mmCIF file of C-alpha atoms in Angstrom:
data_model
loop_
_atom_site.group_PDB
_atom_site.id
_atom_site.type_symbol
_atom_site.label_atom_id
_atom_site.label_comp_id
_atom_site.label_asym_id
_atom_site.label_seq_id
_atom_site.Cartn_x
_atom_site.Cartn_y
_atom_site.Cartn_z
ATOM 1 C CA UNK O 589 79.967 106.277 116.709
ATOM 2 C CA UNK O 590 77.131 103.299 115.351
ATOM 3 C CA UNK O 591 75.856 103.977 112.825
ATOM 4 C CA UNK O 592 72.443 103.047 114.049
ATOM 5 C CA UNK O 593 72.819 105.912 116.527
ATOM 6 C CA UNK O 594 72.956 108.207 112.893
ATOM 7 C CA UNK O 595 70.396 107.858 111.273
ATOM 8 C CA UNK O 596 68.283 108.080 114.421
ATOM 9 C CA UNK O 597 69.589 111.729 114.556
ATOM 10 C CA UNK O 598 70.049 112.444 111.078
ATOM 11 C CA UNK O 599 66.085 111.886 111.240
ATOM 12 C CA UNK O 600 66.161 114.714 112.798
ATOM 13 C CA UNK O 601 68.001 116.936 110.074
ATOM 14 C CA UNK O 602 66.260 115.365 107.303
ATOM 15 C CA UNK O 603 62.624 116.580 109.145
ATOM 16 C CA UNK O 604 64.019 120.125 108.981
ATOM 17 C CA UNK O 605 64.290 119.701 105.045
ATOM 18 C CA UNK O 606 61.792 118.816 104.094
ATOM 19 C CA UNK O 607 60.054 121.115 106.627
ATOM 20 C CA UNK O 608 62.424 124.118 104.023
ATOM 21 C CA UNK O 609 60.599 121.966 100.607
ATOM 22 C CA UNK O 610 58.124 123.092 102.460
ATOM 23 C CA UNK O 611 58.460 126.308 102.425
ATOM 24 C CA UNK O 612 59.802 126.622 99.220
ATOM 25 C CA UNK O 613 63.164 126.279 100.413
ATOM 26 C CA UNK O 614 66.604 124.332 100.058
ATOM 27 C CA UNK O 615 66.317 121.305 100.760
ATOM 28 C CA UNK O 616 68.491 121.643 103.586
ATOM 29 C CA UNK O 617 68.613 120.558 107.168
ATOM 30 C CA UNK O 618 71.042 119.475 110.793
ATOM 31 C CA UNK O 619 70.829 119.582 113.790
ATOM 32 C CA UNK O 620 73.444 119.649 116.564
ATOM 33 C CA UNK O 621 73.309 118.200 119.263
ATOM 34 C CA UNK O 622 74.995 117.045 122.389
ATOM 35 C CA UNK O 623 77.631 115.562 123.784
ATOM 36 C CA UNK O 624 75.437 113.575 125.861
ATOM 37 C CA UNK O 625 72.820 112.715 123.584
ATOM 38 C CA UNK O 626 70.134 115.617 123.780
ATOM 39 C CA UNK O 627 69.192 117.783 120.771
ATOM 40 C CA UNK O 628 70.904 121.943 121.324
ATOM 41 C CA UNK O 629 69.797 123.363 118.071
ATOM 42 C CA UNK O 630 67.927 122.846 115.528
ATOM 43 C CA UNK O 631 67.370 124.563 111.474
ATOM 44 C CA UNK O 632 67.233 123.937 108.081
ATOM 45 C CA UNK O 633 68.759 126.801 105.751
ATOM 46 C CA UNK O 634 66.527 130.042 105.009
ATOM 47 C CA UNK O 635 67.592 131.949 102.361
ATOM 48 C CA UNK O 636 64.409 131.373 100.455
ATOM 49 C CA UNK O 637 62.102 131.734 104.062
ATOM 50 C CA UNK O 638 63.892 134.788 105.378
ATOM 51 C CA UNK O 639 66.478 136.634 102.313
ATOM 52 C CA UNK O 640 68.862 135.674 104.866
ATOM 53 C CA UNK O 641 72.258 134.389 103.139
ATOM 54 C CA UNK O 642 73.793 133.322 106.756
ATOM 55 C CA UNK O 643 71.078 130.768 107.261
ATOM 56 C CA UNK O 644 72.810 127.352 105.421
ATOM 57 C CA UNK O 645 71.242 124.450 107.357
ATOM 58 C CA UNK O 646 74.576 124.669 110.179
ATOM 59 C CA UNK O 647 74.704 127.501 111.605
ATOM 60 C CA UNK O 648 70.325 127.973 111.710
ATOM 61 C CA UNK O 649 71.213 124.479 113.972
ATOM 62 C CA UNK O 650 74.164 126.494 115.473
ATOM 63 C CA UNK O 651 72.407 129.061 115.997
ATOM 64 C CA UNK O 652 69.530 127.800 117.362
ATOM 65 C CA UNK O 653 71.152 125.495 120.450
ATOM 66 C CA UNK O 654 71.671 129.954 122.298
ATOM 67 C CA UNK O 655 75.333 130.221 123.347
ATOM 68 C CA UNK O 656 77.232 127.229 124.757
ATOM 69 C CA UNK O 657 79.736 127.199 127.019
ATOM 70 C CA UNK O 658 81.540 124.620 124.454
ATOM 71 C CA UNK O 659 81.508 122.537 121.838
ATOM 72 C CA UNK O 660 83.187 119.696 122.927
ATOM 73 C CA UNK O 661 81.614 115.481 122.380
ATOM 74 C CA UNK O 662 78.893 118.096 120.319
ATOM 75 C CA UNK O 663 78.319 115.869 117.115
ATOM 76 C CA UNK O 664 76.971 118.283 113.919
ATOM 77 C CA UNK O 665 73.565 116.357 111.702
ATOM 78 C CA UNK O 666 72.980 117.241 107.591
ATOM 79 C CA UNK O 667 71.495 116.986 105.138
ATOM 80 C CA UNK O 668 74.395 117.706 102.897
ATOM 81 C CA UNK O 669 78.205 117.775 103.437
ATOM 82 C CA UNK O 670 79.415 120.656 104.858
ATOM 83 C CA UNK O 671 80.197 124.089 102.678
ATOM 84 C CA UNK O 672 83.559 125.794 103.827
ATOM 85 C CA UNK O 673 81.576 127.934 105.613
ATOM 86 C CA UNK O 674 80.473 125.770 107.777
ATOM 87 C CA UNK O 675 82.952 123.457 108.472
ATOM 88 C CA UNK O 676 84.712 126.869 109.157
ATOM 89 C CA UNK O 677 82.365 127.164 112.292
ATOM 90 C CA UNK O 678 82.842 122.832 113.274
ATOM 91 C CA UNK O 679 86.574 124.246 112.601
ATOM 92 C CA UNK O 680 86.441 127.123 114.629
ATOM 93 C CA UNK O 681 84.329 126.484 117.445
ATOM 94 C CA UNK O 682 85.726 122.932 118.391
ATOM 95 C CA UNK O 683 82.116 120.680 117.521
ATOM 96 C CA UNK O 684 84.010 116.661 117.790
ATOM 97 C CA UNK O 685 81.538 114.570 115.028
ATOM 98 C CA UNK O 686 79.716 115.603 112.194
ATOM 99 C CA UNK O 687 76.970 112.855 110.678
ATOM 100 C CA UNK O 688 77.175 113.588 106.918
ATOM 101 C CA UNK O 689 73.036 113.141 104.984
ATOM 102 C CA UNK O 690 75.248 112.807 101.823
ATOM 103 C CA UNK O 691 77.921 113.815 99.204
ATOM 104 C CA UNK O 692 77.229 112.901 96.768
ATOM 105 C CA UNK O 693 76.365 116.007 95.145
ATOM 106 C CA UNK O 694 78.368 118.436 96.945
ATOM 107 C CA UNK O 695 81.710 118.495 99.114
ATOM 108 C CA UNK O 696 82.252 121.210 101.321
ATOM 109 C CA UNK O 697 85.802 120.523 103.970
ATOM 110 C CA UNK O 698 83.981 117.044 105.283
ATOM 111 C CA UNK O 699 88.053 115.902 104.643
ATOM 112 C CA UNK O 700 89.135 118.997 105.548
ATOM 113 C CA UNK O 701 88.137 118.683 108.906
ATOM 114 C CA UNK O 702 88.779 115.285 108.962
ATOM 115 C CA UNK O 703 92.563 116.195 108.690
ATOM 116 C CA UNK O 704 91.698 117.978 112.091
ATOM 117 C CA UNK O 705 90.639 115.807 113.789
ATOM 118 C CA UNK O 706 86.317 116.109 113.243
ATOM 119 C CA UNK O 707 85.410 112.409 113.225
ATOM 120 C CA UNK O 708 83.092 112.706 109.533
ATOM 121 C CA UNK O 709 80.036 109.756 109.350
ATOM 122 C CA UNK O 710 79.090 109.303 106.128
ATOM 123 C CA UNK O 711 75.175 107.954 105.755
ATOM 124 C CA UNK O 712 74.841 107.575 101.979
ATOM 125 C CA UNK O 713 70.823 107.784 102.764
ATOM 126 C CA UNK O 714 69.121 108.083 98.901
ATOM 127 C CA UNK O 715 66.447 110.530 100.263
ATOM 128 C CA UNK O 716 68.996 113.463 101.472
ATOM 129 C CA UNK O 717 70.622 112.527 97.848
ATOM 130 C CA UNK O 718 66.864 112.439 96.501
ATOM 131 C CA UNK O 719 66.087 116.092 97.781
ATOM 132 C CA UNK O 720 69.369 117.831 96.455
ATOM 133 C CA UNK O 721 68.409 115.967 92.778
ATOM 134 C CA UNK O 722 65.047 116.911 92.560
ATOM 135 C CA UNK O 723 65.946 120.373 93.791
ATOM 136 C CA UNK O 724 69.462 121.206 92.254
ATOM 137 C CA UNK O 725 67.297 120.134 88.803
ATOM 138 C CA UNK O 726 64.760 122.147 88.715
ATOM 139 C CA UNK O 727 66.203 125.391 91.456
ATOM 140 C CA UNK O 728 69.836 125.614 89.673
ATOM 141 C CA UNK O 729 70.561 128.867 89.574
ATOM 142 C CA UNK O 730 69.709 129.211 93.209
ATOM 143 C CA UNK O 731 71.616 126.160 94.422
ATOM 144 C CA UNK O 732 74.072 128.673 92.645
ATOM 145 C CA UNK O 733 73.548 131.111 94.567
ATOM 146 C CA UNK O 734 73.288 130.232 97.936
ATOM 147 C CA UNK O 735 77.069 128.342 97.775
ATOM 148 C CA UNK O 736 78.626 130.981 95.868
ATOM 149 C CA UNK O 737 79.323 129.269 92.301
ATOM 150 C CA UNK X 106 95.142 147.597 96.559
ATOM 151 C CA UNK X 107 94.885 150.968 97.556
ATOM 152 C CA UNK X 108 95.832 151.348 101.742
ATOM 153 C CA UNK X 109 94.357 154.658 102.599
ATOM 154 C CA UNK X 110 91.484 154.125 100.452
ATOM 155 C CA UNK X 111 91.497 150.461 102.843
ATOM 156 C CA UNK X 112 91.503 152.802 105.621
ATOM 157 C CA UNK X 113 88.609 154.626 104.652
ATOM 158 C CA UNK X 114 86.959 151.425 104.285
ATOM 159 C CA UNK X 115 88.351 150.453 108.165
ATOM 160 C CA UNK X 116 86.749 153.026 109.652
ATOM 161 C CA UNK X 117 82.990 151.848 108.151
ATOM 162 C CA UNK X 118 84.346 148.866 110.973
ATOM 163 C CA UNK X 119 86.169 150.731 113.823
ATOM 164 C CA UNK X 120 82.674 152.333 113.989
ATOM 165 C CA UNK X 121 80.596 149.270 114.463
ATOM 166 C CA UNK X 122 83.414 148.101 116.591
ATOM 167 C CA UNK X 123 82.784 151.003 119.017
ATOM 168 C CA UNK X 124 79.011 150.544 118.753
ATOM 169 C CA UNK X 125 79.738 147.222 120.645
ATOM 170 C CA UNK X 126 81.933 148.500 123.086
ATOM 171 C CA UNK X 127 79.175 151.245 123.933
ATOM 172 C CA UNK X 128 76.142 147.769 124.529
ATOM 173 C CA UNK X 129 79.174 146.058 125.840
ATOM 174 C CA UNK X 130 79.633 143.141 123.522
ATOM 175 C CA UNK X 131 82.672 141.694 121.799
ATOM 176 C CA UNK X 132 84.175 144.464 119.749
ATOM 177 C CA UNK X 133 84.782 143.527 116.963
ATOM 178 C CA UNK X 134 82.795 145.232 113.975
ATOM 179 C CA UNK X 135 83.491 144.674 109.465
ATOM 180 C CA UNK X 136 81.210 146.203 106.905
ATOM 181 C CA UNK X 137 81.375 144.448 103.241
ATOM 182 C CA UNK X 138 82.046 146.767 100.485
ATOM 183 C CA UNK X 139 80.367 146.194 96.226
ATOM 184 C CA UNK X 140 83.482 146.335 93.418
ATOM 185 C CA UNK X 141 81.662 149.804 93.323
ATOM 186 C CA UNK X 142 83.251 150.826 96.472
ATOM 187 C CA UNK X 143 79.259 150.613 97.746
ATOM 188 C CA UNK X 144 78.663 149.011 101.111
ATOM 189 C CA UNK X 145 76.721 146.201 100.614
ATOM 190 C CA UNK X 146 75.902 145.127 104.629
ATOM 191 C CA UNK X 147 78.400 146.231 108.341
ATOM 192 C CA UNK X 148 77.515 144.904 111.437
ATOM 193 C CA UNK X 149 79.151 143.813 114.614
ATOM 194 C CA UNK X 150 79.468 140.571 116.752
ATOM 195 C CA UNK X 151 75.937 140.027 118.404
ATOM 196 C CA UNK X 152 77.320 137.053 120.661
ATOM 197 C CA UNK X 153 76.399 139.539 123.731
ATOM 198 C CA UNK X 154 73.644 141.924 122.290
ATOM 199 C CA UNK X 155 70.832 139.092 120.884
ATOM 200 C CA UNK X 156 73.039 136.062 122.184
ATOM 201 C CA UNK X 157 73.848 134.826 119.200
ATOM 202 C CA UNK X 158 76.406 132.765 118.910
ATOM 203 C CA UNK X 159 76.614 132.485 115.336
ATOM 204 C CA UNK X 160 75.991 136.138 113.941
ATOM 205 C CA UNK X 161 80.203 137.266 114.375
ATOM 206 C CA UNK X 162 80.474 140.054 113.045
ATOM 207 C CA UNK X 163 81.049 139.285 109.215
ATOM 208 C CA UNK X 164 79.049 136.718 109.244
ATOM 209 C CA UNK X 165 76.401 140.130 110.036
ATOM 210 C CA UNK X 166 77.557 142.181 108.111
ATOM 211 C CA UNK X 167 77.036 138.750 105.219
ATOM 212 C CA UNK X 168 73.630 138.971 107.103
ATOM 213 C CA UNK X 169 73.014 141.929 106.094
ATOM 214 C CA UNK X 170 74.352 142.711 102.941
ATOM 215 C CA UNK X 171 71.192 140.556 102.328
ATOM 216 C CA UNK X 172 71.075 138.129 98.920
ATOM 217 C CA UNK X 173 73.298 138.616 96.276
ATOM 218 C CA UNK X 174 73.823 136.910 93.077
ATOM 219 C CA UNK X 175 77.865 136.627 93.150
ATOM 220 C CA UNK X 176 80.525 138.575 95.504
ATOM 221 C CA UNK X 177 83.104 138.547 92.980
ATOM 222 C CA UNK X 178 84.774 141.676 93.956
ATOM 223 C CA UNK X 179 83.253 142.495 96.829
ATOM 224 C CA UNK X 180 85.422 143.358 99.859
ATOM 225 C CA UNK X 181 85.072 141.971 103.683
ATOM 226 C CA UNK X 182 86.640 144.241 105.826
ATOM 227 C CA UNK X 183 86.917 143.064 109.911
ATOM 228 C CA UNK X 184 88.771 145.206 112.629
ATOM 229 C CA UNK X 185 90.565 141.627 113.916
ATOM 230 C CA UNK X 186 91.431 138.953 111.018
ATOM 231 C CA UNK X 187 88.671 136.266 110.358
ATOM 232 C CA UNK X 188 88.156 132.976 112.536
ATOM 233 C CA UNK X 189 87.981 129.878 110.871
ATOM 234 C CA UNK X 190 84.482 130.354 110.222
ATOM 235 C CA UNK X 191 84.730 133.715 109.347
ATOM 236 C CA UNK X 192 87.434 132.540 106.408
ATOM 237 C CA UNK X 193 85.378 130.057 105.404
ATOM 238 C CA UNK X 194 82.280 132.127 104.509
ATOM 239 C CA UNK X 195 84.843 134.314 102.646
ATOM 240 C CA UNK X 196 86.316 131.231 100.582
ATOM 241 C CA UNK X 197 82.923 129.945 100.080
ATOM 242 C CA UNK X 198 80.957 133.149 99.117
ATOM 243 C CA UNK X 199 84.332 133.930 96.338
ATOM 244 C CA UNK X 200 84.142 137.336 98.360
ATOM 245 C CA UNK X 201 87.883 138.446 96.325
ATOM 246 C CA UNK X 202 89.198 140.789 99.229
ATOM 247 C CA UNK X 203 89.792 140.506 103.339
ATOM 248 C CA UNK X 204 90.566 143.558 104.430
ATOM 249 C CA UNK X 205 91.836 143.473 108.469
ATOM 250 C CA UNK X 206 92.677 145.871 111.018
ATOM 251 C CA UNK X 207 94.275 143.848 113.271
ATOM 252 C CA UNK X 208 96.224 140.023 113.078
ATOM 253 C CA UNK X 209 98.319 141.023 116.106
ATOM 254 C CA UNK X 210 95.890 140.004 118.986
ATOM 255 C CA UNK X 211 94.126 136.990 116.836
ATOM 256 C CA UNK X 212 94.863 134.711 114.140
ATOM 257 C CA UNK X 213 92.274 132.223 111.726
ATOM 258 C CA UNK X 214 92.703 131.544 107.915
ATOM 259 C CA UNK X 215 93.729 134.397 106.922
ATOM 260 C CA UNK X 216 97.106 132.905 105.620
ATOM 261 C CA UNK X 217 95.042 130.109 104.281
ATOM 262 C CA UNK X 218 92.162 132.763 102.581
ATOM 263 C CA UNK X 219 95.925 133.517 100.678
ATOM 264 C CA UNK X 220 96.511 130.691 100.017
ATOM 265 C CA UNK X 221 93.855 129.930 97.829
ATOM 266 C CA UNK X 222 93.864 133.104 95.813
ATOM 267 C CA UNK X 223 92.120 135.833 97.895
ATOM 268 C CA UNK X 224 94.195 139.417 98.377
ATOM 269 C CA UNK X 225 94.614 139.561 102.699
ATOM 270 C CA UNK X 226 95.604 143.293 104.229
ATOM 271 C CA UNK X 227 96.223 144.281 106.823
ATOM 272 C CA UNK X 228 96.335 147.351 108.273
ATOM 273 C CA UNK X 229 97.675 146.921 112.054
ATOM 274 C CA UNK X 230 95.578 148.779 113.450
ATOM 275 C CA UNK X 231 96.204 150.485 117.036
ATOM 276 C CA UNK X 232 92.573 151.209 117.533
ATOM 277 C CA UNK X 233 91.579 147.995 117.078
ATOM 278 C CA UNK X 234 94.161 145.789 118.762
ATOM 279 C CA UNK X 235 93.786 148.396 122.149
ATOM 280 C CA UNK X 236 89.450 147.807 121.278
ATOM 281 C CA UNK X 237 90.870 144.287 121.805
ATOM 282 C CA UNK X 238 93.314 143.821 124.293
ATOM 283 C CA UNK X 239 91.155 145.825 127.131
ATOM 284 C CA UNK X 240 88.079 143.429 126.553
ATOM 285 C CA UNK X 241 89.990 140.046 126.273
ATOM 286 C CA UNK X 242 92.113 141.258 129.975
ATOM 287 C CA UNK X 243 88.989 142.095 130.787
ATOM 288 C CA UNK X 244 86.698 138.964 129.556
ATOM 289 C CA UNK X 245 89.047 135.780 128.655
ATOM 290 C CA UNK X 246 85.595 133.367 129.239
ATOM 291 C CA UNK X 247 83.365 135.851 127.360
ATOM 292 C CA UNK X 248 86.014 136.214 125.020
ATOM 293 C CA UNK X 249 87.259 132.415 125.030
ATOM 294 C CA UNK X 250 83.469 131.151 124.625
ATOM 295 C CA UNK X 251 83.035 133.223 121.433
ATOM 296 C CA UNK X 252 86.350 131.530 119.821
ATOM 297 C CA UNK X 253 85.158 128.238 121.039
ATOM 298 C CA UNK X 254 88.022 127.841 122.774
#
């Protein structure tokens, strides 16, 4: 896909991540875009806000999109490279593409997804990197809890 | 682990699956057991009941267990072999073992988990097989939706 469009879509995920910061949460946001370019769902990590360990940002966006008959042609946009849980989500449901804000501070299954035919677009966004670096430096225990380390 | 204990734990997941059947839902149940053998959380697929595609049974059990600092020594017990999404959950959070009611009607990532050091115990439970066969024969569209096919 065009990087300009990917950057536009990333802005939605970044808005979610910023809202997470404002709530004292883990600063990761995501949005699921339909094949037609409309947002199907958006969300952010809710471990702190809801005490819910299952709501990584990608799962929150997927959940908020509600039931869909097919994910063919959809794009998961996320501020941070997806962990194995969210990578498994993408593979199982046949989400076609993942736009990654940054993969410098963390990587889960993005290479694995690429090998299984998912288009991966990595943007190396400085704000996404900065949010994660600030957060993990200030909250190493919480971050490790969120990724099962 | 001993198969007798695995069968005892499976009974909890089967109770969840039966409750799902009674609600008109997808008949898959799960429970997360702690290293000490206590149930941390249990749940069932809630796609139909809540319109929530993210709540596969294993994710529902994980969610209901709330925040945990570590999953070392825990066991995910599920009536059906975990899909890629729920397999990714097990890998990311370092859940040590998966007890599988049956892997005859569906398989996702159980072999992949075994290669990554997760103990997999497959029980071949006839009730679990029967629940899935009845369900998928009667509701092929709903089943395909739940696994992204």
